[in-house]
Amino acid sequence: MEDCIFCKIINKEINSKILYEDEEIIAFNDINPIAPIHILVLPKKHISKLTDLKKEDEAVIGKIMSVINKLAKENNIAETGFRVVANCGVDGGQAVGHIHFHLLGGRKLENKM
Ligand code: AMP
Ligand code: ZN
């Protein structure tokens, strides 16, 4: 997808600190972290937002949860706890129009993001 910053990261047109990658999924450090661990996990397929998910996307979303679990363990926040956030649309505060899940941890998180 042209002009999608996350597609550009997937295509290696923009640099990022990639922590996990397979055929369907990529995970990289958020450029503007709000917690000691702040990783974005997303499908490589360009899906704009949560409400655009189709039946055929269910499997990759499930796999993303497994990748999040693996990354939480690798980053030593599985025991201390963490938060997974998916912002959707304007009121949800979604800034980048390529579905993604924030993995946040490494400090006590407040009730609000
Ligand atoms: P959201 O508000 O849920 O759409 O979150 C978008 C996130 O993408 C923000 O936390 C940004 O800091 C992050 N972000 C934007 N551009 C980049 C980039 N080039 N590399 C890594 N993270 C980015
Ligand atoms: Zn995209």
PDB file of C-alpha atoms in Angstrom, chain A:
ATOM      1  CA  MET A   1       0.000   0.000   0.000  1.00  0.00           C
ATOM      2  CA  GLU A   2       1.507   3.330  -1.067  1.00  0.00           C
ATOM      3  CA  ASP A   3       2.057   5.985   1.574  1.00  0.00           C
ATOM      4  CA  CYS A   4       1.573   3.562   4.444  1.00  0.00           C
ATOM      5  CA  ILE A   5       4.462   4.010   6.858  1.00  0.00           C
ATOM      6  CA  PHE A   6       4.126   0.477   8.228  1.00  0.00           C
ATOM      7  CA  CYS A   7       4.066  -1.062   4.718  1.00  0.00           C
ATOM      8  CA  LYS A   8       7.280   0.884   4.091  1.00  0.00           C
ATOM      9  CA  ILE A   9       8.811  -0.656   7.219  1.00  0.00           C
ATOM     10  CA  ILE A  10       7.654  -4.107   6.053  1.00  0.00           C
ATOM     11  CA  ASN A  11       9.244  -3.465   2.633  1.00  0.00           C
ATOM     12  CA  LYS A  12      12.439  -2.181   4.331  1.00  0.00           C
ATOM     13  CA  GLU A  13      12.040   1.232   2.718  1.00  0.00           C
ATOM     14  CA  ILE A  14      12.108   2.747   6.224  1.00  0.00           C
ATOM     15  CA  ASN A  15      14.423   1.538   8.973  1.00  0.00           C
ATOM     16  CA  SER A  16      13.110   0.140  12.209  1.00  0.00           C
ATOM     17  CA  LYS A  17      14.336  -2.111  14.975  1.00  0.00           C
ATOM     18  CA  ILE A  18      12.697  -5.379  13.919  1.00  0.00           C
ATOM     19  CA  LEU A  19      12.275  -7.846  16.786  1.00  0.00           C
ATOM     20  CA  TYR A  20      10.290 -10.558  15.021  1.00  0.00           C
ATOM     21  CA  GLU A  21       9.421 -11.356  11.439  1.00  0.00           C
ATOM     22  CA  ASP A  22       7.880 -14.221   9.516  1.00  0.00           C
ATOM     23  CA  GLU A  23       5.924 -14.486   6.255  1.00  0.00           C
ATOM     24  CA  GLU A  24       2.786 -12.946   7.718  1.00  0.00           C
ATOM     25  CA  ILE A  25       3.783 -10.897  10.765  1.00  0.00           C
ATOM     26  CA  ILE A  26       6.309  -8.252  11.768  1.00  0.00           C
ATOM     27  CA  ALA A  27       7.144  -6.711  15.148  1.00  0.00           C
ATOM     28  CA  PHE A  28       9.337  -3.668  15.730  1.00  0.00           C
ATOM     29  CA  ASN A  29      10.076  -1.102  18.407  1.00  0.00           C
ATOM     30  CA  ASP A  30       7.761   1.896  18.545  1.00  0.00           C
ATOM     31  CA  ILE A  31       9.693   5.010  17.477  1.00  0.00           C
ATOM     32  CA  ASN A  32       8.138   7.033  20.308  1.00  0.00           C
ATOM     33  CA  PRO A  33       7.919   4.622  23.239  1.00  0.00           C
ATOM     34  CA  ILE A  34       5.637   5.392  26.166  1.00  0.00           C
ATOM     35  CA  ALA A  35       6.964   2.497  28.252  1.00  0.00           C
ATOM     36  CA  PRO A  36      10.354   0.737  28.612  1.00  0.00           C
ATOM     37  CA  ILE A  37       8.976  -2.022  26.382  1.00  0.00           C
ATOM     38  CA  HIS A  38       6.832  -0.662  23.545  1.00  0.00           C
ATOM     39  CA  ILE A  39       6.609  -2.975  20.564  1.00  0.00           C
ATOM     40  CA  LEU A  40       4.216  -2.849  17.622  1.00  0.00           C
ATOM     41  CA  VAL A  41       3.024  -6.176  16.220  1.00  0.00           C
ATOM     42  CA  LEU A  42       1.134  -6.292  12.934  1.00  0.00           C
ATOM     43  CA  PRO A  43       0.159  -8.381   9.949  1.00  0.00           C
ATOM     44  CA  LYS A  44       2.197  -7.717   6.808  1.00  0.00           C
ATOM     45  CA  LYS A  45      -1.059  -7.644   4.867  1.00  0.00           C
ATOM     46  CA  HIS A  46      -2.315  -4.065   4.729  1.00  0.00           C
ATOM     47  CA  ILE A  47      -5.510  -4.010   6.758  1.00  0.00           C
ATOM     48  CA  SER A  48      -6.448  -0.442   7.630  1.00  0.00           C
ATOM     49  CA  LYS A  49      -8.162  -1.003  10.929  1.00  0.00           C
ATOM     50  CA  LEU A  50      -9.843  -3.461  13.224  1.00  0.00           C
ATOM     51  CA  THR A  51     -13.261  -2.957  11.647  1.00  0.00           C
ATOM     52  CA  ASP A  52     -11.839  -3.987   8.246  1.00  0.00           C
ATOM     53  CA  LEU A  53     -10.873  -7.459   9.461  1.00  0.00           C
ATOM     54  CA  LYS A  54     -12.382 -10.270   7.413  1.00  0.00           C
ATOM     55  CA  LYS A  55     -13.060 -13.885   8.277  1.00  0.00           C
ATOM     56  CA  GLU A  56      -9.882 -14.861   6.398  1.00  0.00           C
ATOM     57  CA  ASP A  57      -7.827 -12.645   8.730  1.00  0.00           C
ATOM     58  CA  GLU A  58      -8.825 -14.482  11.908  1.00  0.00           C
ATOM     59  CA  ALA A  59      -5.857 -16.865  11.775  1.00  0.00           C
ATOM     60  CA  VAL A  60      -3.217 -14.153  11.484  1.00  0.00           C
ATOM     61  CA  ILE A  61      -4.720 -12.211  14.383  1.00  0.00           C
ATOM     62  CA  GLY A  62      -4.519 -15.373  16.488  1.00  0.00           C
ATOM     63  CA  LYS A  63      -0.875 -15.819  15.470  1.00  0.00           C
ATOM     64  CA  ILE A  64      -0.170 -12.209  16.433  1.00  0.00           C
ATOM     65  CA  MET A  65      -1.307 -13.028  19.973  1.00  0.00           C
ATOM     66  CA  SER A  66       1.210 -15.891  20.057  1.00  0.00           C
ATOM     67  CA  VAL A  67       3.967 -13.541  18.829  1.00  0.00           C
ATOM     68  CA  ILE A  68       3.007 -11.039  21.546  1.00  0.00           C
ATOM     69  CA  ASN A  69       3.261 -13.824  24.122  1.00  0.00           C
ATOM     70  CA  LYS A  70       6.713 -14.805  22.824  1.00  0.00           C
ATOM     71  CA  LEU A  71       7.927 -11.185  22.799  1.00  0.00           C
ATOM     72  CA  ALA A  72       6.621 -10.632  26.339  1.00  0.00           C
ATOM     73  CA  LYS A  73       8.630 -13.627  27.529  1.00  0.00           C
ATOM     74  CA  GLU A  74      11.767 -12.587  25.612  1.00  0.00           C
ATOM     75  CA  ASN A  75      11.552  -9.096  27.104  1.00  0.00           C
ATOM     76  CA  ASN A  76      11.004 -10.396  30.649  1.00  0.00           C
ATOM     77  CA  ILE A  77       7.596  -8.810  31.114  1.00  0.00           C
ATOM     78  CA  ALA A  78       5.504 -11.987  30.997  1.00  0.00           C
ATOM     79  CA  GLU A  79       5.637 -12.331  34.783  1.00  0.00           C
ATOM     80  CA  THR A  80       5.468  -8.647  35.725  1.00  0.00           C
ATOM     81  CA  GLY A  81       2.600  -8.051  33.324  1.00  0.00           C
ATOM     82  CA  PHE A  82       1.911  -5.967  30.273  1.00  0.00           C
ATOM     83  CA  ARG A  83      -0.829  -4.379  28.194  1.00  0.00           C
ATOM     84  CA  VAL A  84      -1.924  -5.012  24.601  1.00  0.00           C
ATOM     85  CA  VAL A  85      -3.687  -2.115  22.866  1.00  0.00           C
ATOM     86  CA  ALA A  86      -5.286  -1.757  19.447  1.00  0.00           C
ATOM     87  CA  ASN A  87      -6.493   1.764  18.708  1.00  0.00           C
ATOM     88  CA  CYS A  88      -9.270   1.901  16.115  1.00  0.00           C
ATOM     89  CA  GLY A  89     -10.435   4.953  14.199  1.00  0.00           C
ATOM     90  CA  VAL A  90     -10.589   8.604  15.167  1.00  0.00           C
ATOM     91  CA  ASP A  91     -12.046   8.277  18.651  1.00  0.00           C
ATOM     92  CA  GLY A  92      -9.744   5.350  19.364  1.00  0.00           C
ATOM     93  CA  GLY A  93      -6.784   7.599  18.592  1.00  0.00           C
ATOM     94  CA  GLN A  94      -5.480   5.529  15.684  1.00  0.00           C
ATOM     95  CA  ALA A  95      -2.749   7.528  13.956  1.00  0.00           C
ATOM     96  CA  VAL A  96      -1.378   4.951  11.509  1.00  0.00           C
ATOM     97  CA  GLY A  97      -3.885   3.304   9.148  1.00  0.00           C
ATOM     98  CA  HIS A  98      -2.398  -0.193   9.180  1.00  0.00           C
ATOM     99  CA  ILE A  99      -3.772  -2.405  11.934  1.00  0.00           C
ATOM    100  CA  HIS A 100      -1.309  -2.917  14.773  1.00  0.00           C
ATOM    101  CA  PHE A 101      -1.144  -4.054  18.363  1.00  0.00           C
ATOM    102  CA  HIS A 102       0.909  -2.176  20.947  1.00  0.00           C
ATOM    103  CA  LEU A 103       2.723  -4.372  23.472  1.00  0.00           C
ATOM    104  CA  LEU A 104       3.467  -2.192  26.500  1.00  0.00           C
ATOM    105  CA  GLY A 105       5.332  -3.122  29.648  1.00  0.00           C
ATOM    106  CA  GLY A 106       8.346  -2.656  31.858  1.00  0.00           C
ATOM    107  CA  ARG A 107       6.643  -0.202  34.200  1.00  0.00           C
ATOM    108  CA  LYS A 108       3.376   0.035  36.096  1.00  0.00           C
ATOM    109  CA  LEU A 109       0.837   1.302  33.592  1.00  0.00           C
ATOM    110  CA  GLU A 110      -1.867   3.743  34.601  1.00  0.00           C
ATOM    111  CA  ASN A 111      -5.486   3.014  33.897  1.00  0.00           C
ATOM    112  CA  LYS A 112      -5.437   5.353  30.918  1.00  0.00           C
ATOM    113  CA  MET A 113      -3.123   5.131  27.918  1.00  0.00           C
TER     114      MET A 113
END
